[in-house]
């Protein structure tokens, strides 16, 4: 059994995952980064993608979660990922994601003002990432 | 002396009312449980985010060119108060206590010669505050949280706030809501949203002191400008969740009182009814007896 650290994946509405893990890979905004116990303290933005938990040193995937972007806080003994939307990859509803993408594309057409446009764009990026992850 | 018939009608009507209030109490009870669960489930996110923002704030501390959401506009002339209340009444003093506290706060701020603007969330708060300060309301949202507030809804409110702030509509922003303490006790709470202030409830003194020195990816500036609006949304979300739980708690105890009062009233009316009936029988007997004697 390798060293472990506390990993938490948190969405606004609930705590999705909280356990001792050996290794996590997080999709940071500047590229994916792996976290092992004793990582130097880091705060990073997270882009939409997959947070994957591995066994170490065997590098065997244990669990995969979709996140819609957010933030990660890493210290030597814990790693916390905050995301407005997060769910296990198996729970992604491909139909809903596709519908969300269509709606967002409609929205961007009638968007008034930069704020609305930016929101629709963000929604598209998230929906695309979700579909890609679900393999649809 | 009311007639027997009117008494009977009265008793029946109070019984109907009691049925309604006791049903409302049960409904509020089950909604309260759900609202409490939601509030508890949201807590980890709020805490983690707050920890992150405080460590960021510390890292950026004292920089004059910091993000305006963090350091403020440098002036303190225009106050925005976000008044979060329920859409529905029949929940005891829940709405009025928030409005009363807000009214007092507005009066105090106006007295200092500053400007107040209001952003009302929830129908009841707007109805009550608009009697005195209707002209101060600049924004209004309602219909949030019919099934418990959702994060998206809070995020929308926060987005409006950020947009208003960017336009320079106000300098500081405070949200007023009822913090849920227990079913019978809710505390009206003012929390400053802009500029950022760690809520004293969660800021564990020891923990904030020995924060590690973080690396930031991307730059502090970029991360802060993304993190702060998020934090704002979460603070609003938390307030709305607390409010939802408080509302149901207040409604539950109000309806419990109402049910008890209705019971008391029924007892009193029934006693009155029986007494009247007895008096009438006695009167009839006397009439018969005295009639027979007269013969």
Coordinates of C-alpha atoms in Angstrom, one line a residue:
Chain A
X1 CA 0.0 0.0 0.0
X2 CA 1.5 3.3 -1.1
X3 CA 1.1 6.6 0.7
X4 CA -2.2 8.2 0.5
X5 CA -3.7 11.7 0.7
X6 CA -7.2 13.0 1.2
X7 CA -8.9 13.7 -2.1
X8 CA -12.2 15.6 -2.3
X9 CA -14.4 16.4 -5.2
X10 CA -17.0 19.0 -4.3
X11 CA -20.0 20.4 -6.2
X12 CA -22.1 23.2 -4.7
X13 CA -25.0 20.9 -4.0
X14 CA -23.1 18.0 -2.5
X15 CA -19.8 16.4 -1.7
X16 CA -19.3 13.9 -4.6
X17 CA -16.2 12.1 -3.5
X18 CA -14.1 12.1 -0.4
X19 CA -11.5 9.4 0.4
X20 CA -7.9 8.5 0.8
X21 CA -6.3 8.0 -2.6
X22 CA -2.9 7.3 -4.0
X23 CA -2.8 9.4 -7.1
X24 CA -5.1 11.8 -8.9
X25 CA -4.9 13.5 -12.3
X26 CA -6.6 16.8 -12.6
X27 CA -7.2 18.7 -15.9
X28 CA -5.6 22.1 -15.0
X29 CA -6.2 25.1 -17.2
X30 CA -2.5 25.0 -18.2
X31 CA -2.4 21.2 -18.8
X32 CA -3.2 18.1 -16.8
X33 CA -1.3 17.5 -13.7
X34 CA -0.9 14.5 -11.5
X35 CA -1.0 14.7 -7.7
X36 CA 0.8 12.4 -5.4
X37 CA 1.2 12.6 -1.6
X38 CA 3.5 15.5 -0.7
X39 CA 2.8 17.7 -3.6
X40 CA 3.8 21.3 -3.3
X41 CA 1.0 23.7 -2.4
X42 CA -0.8 24.8 -5.6
X43 CA -4.0 26.5 -6.5
X44 CA -5.0 26.0 -10.1
X45 CA -7.9 26.7 -12.3
X46 CA -9.5 23.6 -13.8
X47 CA -10.9 23.3 -17.3
X48 CA -13.8 21.0 -18.3
X49 CA -12.6 17.4 -18.5
X50 CA -12.0 14.3 -16.5
X51 CA -10.6 14.0 -13.0
X52 CA -9.2 10.5 -12.7
X53 CA -8.2 8.6 -9.6
X54 CA -5.4 6.0 -10.0
X55 CA -3.8 3.3 -7.9
X56 CA -0.1 4.0 -7.5
X57 CA 2.5 2.8 -8.5
X58 CA 0.4 0.4 -10.5
X59 CA -1.2 3.3 -12.5
X60 CA -4.6 1.5 -12.7
X61 CA -7.6 3.7 -13.1
X62 CA -9.9 3.5 -10.2
X63 CA -12.6 6.1 -10.9
X64 CA -13.3 8.8 -13.4
X65 CA -15.3 12.0 -12.8
X66 CA -16.5 14.6 -15.2
X67 CA -16.0 18.2 -14.1
X68 CA -17.2 21.3 -15.8
X69 CA -14.3 23.4 -14.8
X70 CA -13.6 25.0 -11.5
X71 CA -10.6 25.1 -9.1
X72 CA -8.2 22.8 -7.5
X73 CA -6.4 23.3 -4.2
X74 CA -3.4 21.0 -3.5
X75 CA -1.4 20.8 -0.4
X76 CA 1.0 18.1 0.8
X77 CA -1.7 16.1 2.5
X78 CA -4.9 16.9 0.5
X79 CA -6.3 17.8 -2.8
X80 CA -9.6 19.5 -3.2
X81 CA -11.4 20.0 -6.6
X82 CA -14.3 22.4 -6.6
X83 CA -16.5 22.4 -9.7
X84 CA -20.0 23.8 -10.4
X85 CA -20.9 20.5 -12.1
X86 CA -19.3 17.2 -11.3
X87 CA -20.4 13.6 -11.7
X88 CA -19.0 10.1 -12.3
X89 CA -18.4 9.5 -16.0
X90 CA -20.8 6.6 -16.0
X91 CA -23.6 8.9 -14.9
X92 CA -23.4 11.3 -17.8
X93 CA -26.6 11.5 -19.7
X94 CA -25.6 11.7 -23.3
X95 CA -29.0 12.7 -24.5
X96 CA -29.2 15.5 -22.0
X97 CA -25.7 16.7 -22.9
X98 CA -26.6 16.8 -26.5
X99 CA -29.8 18.7 -25.8
X100 CA -27.8 21.1 -23.7
X101 CA -25.4 21.7 -26.5
X102 CA -28.2 22.4 -29.0
X103 CA -29.8 24.8 -26.5
X104 CA -26.6 26.6 -25.9
X105 CA -26.0 26.9 -29.6
X106 CA -29.4 28.5 -30.0
X107 CA -28.8 30.8 -27.1
X108 CA -25.5 32.1 -28.5
X109 CA -27.4 33.1 -31.7
X110 CA -29.9 35.3 -29.8
X111 CA -27.5 36.4 -27.1
X112 CA -27.6 40.0 -26.3
X113 CA -24.6 41.6 -24.7
X114 CA -21.3 40.1 -23.9
X115 CA -22.3 38.5 -20.6
X116 CA -25.0 36.4 -22.2
X117 CA -22.7 35.5 -25.0
X118 CA -20.0 34.5 -22.7
X119 CA -22.3 32.3 -20.7
X120 CA -23.6 30.5 -23.8
X121 CA -20.0 30.0 -24.9
X122 CA -19.1 28.5 -21.6
X123 CA -22.2 26.2 -21.8
X124 CA -21.1 25.0 -25.2
X125 CA -17.6 24.2 -24.1
X126 CA -19.0 22.3 -21.1
X127 CA -21.5 20.4 -23.2
X128 CA -18.9 19.5 -25.8
X129 CA -16.5 18.2 -23.2
X130 CA -19.3 16.2 -21.6
X131 CA -20.1 14.6 -25.0
X132 CA -16.5 13.9 -25.7
X133 CA -16.0 12.2 -22.4
X134 CA -19.1 10.1 -22.8
X135 CA -17.9 9.1 -26.2
X136 CA -20.8 10.4 -28.2
Chain B
X1 CA -76.0 35.0 23.5
X2 CA -75.2 33.4 20.1
X3 CA -77.7 30.9 18.9
X4 CA -76.8 27.2 18.8
X5 CA -76.7 27.2 15.1
X6 CA -74.1 29.9 14.8
X7 CA -72.0 28.2 17.4
X8 CA -72.2 25.0 15.5
X9 CA -71.1 26.7 12.3
X10 CA -68.2 28.5 14.1
X11 CA -67.0 25.2 15.6
X12 CA -67.0 23.5 12.2
X13 CA -65.1 26.3 10.6
X14 CA -62.4 26.3 13.2
X15 CA -62.1 22.6 12.9
X16 CA -61.5 23.0 9.1
X17 CA -58.9 25.6 9.8
X18 CA -57.2 23.3 12.2
X19 CA -57.1 20.6 9.6
X20 CA -55.4 23.0 7.2
X21 CA -52.9 24.3 9.6
X22 CA -51.9 20.9 10.9
X23 CA -51.5 19.7 7.3
X24 CA -49.3 22.7 6.6
X25 CA -47.2 21.9 9.6
X26 CA -46.6 18.4 8.4
X27 CA -45.7 19.6 4.9
X28 CA -43.3 22.2 6.3
X29 CA -41.8 19.6 8.5
X30 CA -40.9 17.4 5.6
X31 CA -39.7 20.3 3.5
X32 CA -37.6 21.5 6.4
X33 CA -35.8 18.1 6.5
X34 CA -35.0 18.4 2.8
X35 CA -33.9 22.0 3.1
X36 CA -31.7 21.2 6.1
X37 CA -30.1 18.3 4.2
X38 CA -29.4 20.6 1.2
X39 CA -27.9 23.2 3.5
X40 CA -25.6 20.6 5.1
X41 CA -24.7 19.1 1.8
X42 CA -23.6 22.5 0.4
X43 CA -21.4 23.2 3.4
X44 CA -18.2 21.5 2.2
X45 CA -18.1 23.4 -1.0
X46 CA -18.6 26.7 0.8
X47 CA -15.9 25.9 3.3
X48 CA -13.3 24.8 0.8
X49 CA -14.0 27.7 -1.5
X50 CA -13.7 30.1 1.4
X51 CA -10.5 28.6 2.5
X52 CA -9.1 29.0 -1.0
X53 CA -10.3 32.6 -1.3
X54 CA -8.8 33.5 2.1
X55 CA -5.4 32.1 1.1
X56 CA -5.6 33.9 -2.2
X57 CA -6.6 37.1 -0.4
X58 CA -3.6 36.6 1.9
X59 CA -1.2 36.0 -1.1
X60 CA -2.5 39.2 -2.8
X61 CA -2.8 41.0 0.5
X62 CA -2.2 44.7 0.5
X63 CA -1.8 45.1 -3.2
X64 CA -3.6 48.3 -4.3
X65 CA -4.2 47.0 -7.8
X66 CA -6.1 44.0 -6.5
X67 CA -9.3 42.8 -7.9
X68 CA -12.1 45.3 -7.0
X69 CA -14.3 42.4 -5.8
X70 CA -11.6 41.8 -3.2
X71 CA -10.4 45.2 -2.2
X72 CA -13.5 47.3 -3.0
X73 CA -13.8 50.5 -5.0
X74 CA -12.1 52.6 -2.4
X75 CA -15.2 54.5 -1.6
X76 CA -18.2 53.6 0.5
X77 CA -20.9 55.9 -0.7
X78 CA -23.5 53.6 -2.2
X79 CA -24.7 50.5 -0.3
X80 CA -26.5 47.8 -2.0
X81 CA -28.6 45.6 0.3
X82 CA -29.7 42.2 -1.0
X83 CA -32.9 41.4 0.8
X84 CA -33.6 37.7 0.7
X85 CA -37.0 36.6 1.8
X86 CA -39.6 34.0 0.9
X87 CA -42.1 34.2 -1.8
X88 CA -44.9 33.0 0.5
X89 CA -46.3 34.1 3.7
X90 CA -47.8 32.1 6.6
X91 CA -44.5 31.5 8.2
X92 CA -44.7 33.5 11.4
X93 CA -42.3 36.4 11.8
X94 CA -39.9 35.0 9.2
X95 CA -40.3 37.7 6.5
X96 CA -41.2 40.6 8.8
X97 CA -38.1 40.1 11.0
X98 CA -35.8 40.3 8.0
X99 CA -37.6 43.4 6.6
X100 CA -37.7 45.0 10.0
X101 CA -33.9 44.6 10.5
X102 CA -33.3 45.8 6.9
X103 CA -35.5 48.9 7.5
X104 CA -33.5 49.8 10.5
X105 CA -30.2 49.3 8.6
X106 CA -31.4 51.4 5.7
X107 CA -32.4 54.2 8.1
X108 CA -29.0 54.1 9.8
X109 CA -27.1 54.2 6.5
X110 CA -29.2 57.0 5.1
X111 CA -28.6 59.0 8.3
X112 CA -24.9 58.8 7.6
X113 CA -25.6 60.6 4.3
X114 CA -25.0 57.6 2.1
X115 CA -27.1 56.1 -0.6
X116 CA -28.9 52.8 -0.3
X117 CA -30.1 50.6 -3.2
X118 CA -32.1 47.5 -2.8
X119 CA -32.0 44.2 -4.6
X120 CA -34.9 42.1 -3.5
X121 CA -35.1 38.3 -3.7
X122 CA -38.5 36.9 -3.0
X123 CA -42.0 38.4 -3.3
X124 CA -42.8 39.0 0.4
X125 CA -39.7 41.1 1.1
X126 CA -40.4 43.4 -1.8
X127 CA -44.1 43.9 -0.9
X128 CA -43.2 44.8 2.6
X129 CA -40.2 47.0 2.0
X130 CA -41.8 48.9 -0.9
X131 CA -44.2 50.6 1.5
X132 CA -41.3 52.7 2.9
X133 CA -38.4 52.4 0.5
X134 CA -40.0 51.3 -2.8
X135 CA -38.0 53.9 -4.8
X136 CA -34.7 52.3 -3.7
X137 CA -35.4 48.9 -5.3
X138 CA -33.3 48.5 -8.4
X139 CA -33.7 44.8 -9.0
X140 CA -36.1 42.1 -8.1
X141 CA -36.1 38.3 -8.5
X142 CA -38.7 35.9 -7.3
X143 CA -39.7 32.3 -7.8
X144 CA -36.4 31.0 -6.5
X145 CA -36.4 27.8 -4.6
X146 CA -39.8 26.4 -5.1
X147 CA -38.1 23.0 -4.7
X148 CA -35.2 24.3 -2.7
X149 CA -32.8 26.8 -4.2
X150 CA -30.5 25.6 -7.0
X151 CA -27.0 26.7 -7.5
X152 CA -27.8 28.0 -11.0
X153 CA -30.4 30.4 -9.6
X154 CA -27.9 31.7 -7.1
X155 CA -25.3 32.0 -9.8
X156 CA -27.7 34.2 -11.8
X157 CA -28.3 36.5 -8.9
X158 CA -24.5 36.7 -8.4
X159 CA -24.0 37.5 -12.1
X160 CA -26.4 40.4 -11.9
X161 CA -24.6 41.6 -8.8
X162 CA -21.2 41.4 -10.6
X163 CA -22.6 43.2 -13.6
X164 CA -24.1 46.0 -11.5
X165 CA -20.8 46.3 -9.6
X166 CA -18.9 46.5 -12.8
X167 CA -21.2 49.3 -13.9
X168 CA -20.4 51.1 -10.7
X169 CA -23.9 51.0 -9.4
X170 CA -22.7 50.5 -5.8
X171 CA -19.6 50.3 -3.6
X172 CA -20.4 47.7 -1.0
X173 CA -22.9 44.9 -1.0
X174 CA -24.5 43.1 1.9
X175 CA -27.0 40.3 1.9
X176 CA -29.6 39.9 4.6
X177 CA -31.1 36.5 5.3
X178 CA -32.3 34.4 8.2
X179 CA -29.6 32.0 9.4
X180 CA -31.1 28.7 10.5
X181 CA -30.3 28.0 14.1
X182 CA -33.1 25.7 15.0
X183 CA -36.7 25.2 14.2
X184 CA -37.8 27.8 16.7
X185 CA -34.9 30.2 16.3
X186 CA -33.7 31.9 13.2
X187 CA -31.2 34.7 13.3
X188 CA -31.4 37.7 10.9
X189 CA -27.9 37.9 9.5
X190 CA -26.1 40.7 7.5
X191 CA -23.2 39.4 5.5
X192 CA -21.0 41.5 3.4
X193 CA -20.5 40.1 -0.1
X194 CA -18.5 42.8 -1.8
X195 CA -15.8 43.5 -1.0
X196 CA -15.0 40.0 0.1
X197 CA -15.1 39.3 3.8
X198 CA -14.7 35.9 5.3
X199 CA -17.7 34.9 7.2
X200 CA -16.8 34.8 10.9
X201 CA -18.8 31.6 11.3
X202 CA -16.3 29.4 9.4
X203 CA -13.1 31.2 9.7
X204 CA -11.3 28.9 12.1
X205 CA -8.7 31.3 13.6
X206 CA -5.9 28.7 13.9
X207 CA -6.4 27.4 10.4
X208 CA -6.1 30.7 8.6
X209 CA -2.9 31.6 10.3
X210 CA -0.6 28.9 9.1
X211 CA -1.6 28.7 5.5
X212 CA 1.0 27.2 3.2
X213 CA 2.4 29.4 0.5
X214 CA 0.7 28.3 -2.7
X215 CA 1.9 28.3 -6.2
X216 CA -0.7 29.7 -8.6
X217 CA -1.5 28.4 -12.0
X218 CA -2.3 30.5 -14.0
X219 CA -1.3 33.9 -12.4
X220 CA -2.9 35.1 -9.2
X221 CA -4.7 37.9 -11.0
X222 CA -6.4 35.5 -13.5
X223 CA -7.3 33.0 -10.9
X224 CA -8.7 35.7 -8.6
X225 CA -10.8 37.2 -11.3
X226 CA -12.4 33.8 -11.8
X227 CA -12.6 32.7 -8.3
X228 CA -14.2 35.7 -6.8
X229 CA -17.4 35.7 -8.9
X230 CA -17.6 32.0 -8.1
X231 CA -17.3 32.7 -4.4
X232 CA -20.0 35.4 -4.7
X233 CA -22.4 32.9 -6.2
X234 CA -21.6 30.4 -3.5
X235 CA -22.2 32.9 -0.8
X236 CA -25.5 33.8 -2.3
X237 CA -26.3 30.2 -2.7
X238 CA -25.5 29.5 0.9
X239 CA -27.7 32.4 2.1
X240 CA -30.6 31.2 0.0
X241 CA -30.2 27.7 1.4
X242 CA -30.1 28.9 5.0
X243 CA -33.1 31.1 4.2
X244 CA -35.1 28.2 2.8
X245 CA -34.4 26.1 5.8
X246 CA -35.4 29.0 8.1
X247 CA -38.5 29.6 6.2
X248 CA -39.7 26.1 6.6
X249 CA -38.7 26.0 10.2
X250 CA -40.6 29.3 10.9
X251 CA -43.6 28.0 9.0
X252 CA -43.6 24.8 11.0
X253 CA -43.6 26.4 14.3
X254 CA -46.1 29.0 13.2
X255 CA -48.5 26.3 12.0
X256 CA -47.9 24.3 15.2
X257 CA -49.0 27.4 17.2
X258 CA -52.0 27.9 15.0
X259 CA -53.1 24.3 15.3
X260 CA -52.8 24.5 19.1
X261 CA -54.7 27.8 19.2
X262 CA -57.4 26.3 17.0
X263 CA -57.7 23.4 19.4
X264 CA -58.1 25.8 22.4
X265 CA -60.7 27.7 20.5
X266 CA -62.7 24.6 19.7
X267 CA -62.7 23.6 23.3
X268 CA -63.9 27.0 24.4
X269 CA -66.6 27.1 21.7
X270 CA -67.7 23.6 22.5
X271 CA -68.1 24.5 26.2
X272 CA -70.1 27.5 25.2
X273 CA -72.2 25.5 22.9
X274 CA -73.0 22.9 25.6
X275 CA -73.8 25.6 28.1
X276 CA -76.2 27.3 25.7
X277 CA -77.8 24.0 24.9
X278 CA -78.2 23.2 28.6
X279 CA -79.7 26.7 29.3
X280 CA -82.2 26.3 26.5
X281 CA -83.4 22.9 27.8
X282 CA -83.7 24.3 31.3
X283 CA -85.6 27.2 30.0
X284 CA -88.0 24.9 28.1
X285 CA -88.6 22.8 31.2
X286 CA -89.4 25.8 33.3
X287 CA -91.8 26.9 30.7
X288 CA -93.6 23.6 30.7
X289 CA -93.6 23.3 34.5
X290 CA -94.9 26.8 35.0
X291 CA -97.4 26.3 32.2
X292 CA -98.7 23.2 34.0
X293 CA -98.8 25.0 37.3
X294 CA -100.9 27.8 35.9
X295 CA -103.7 25.5 34.9

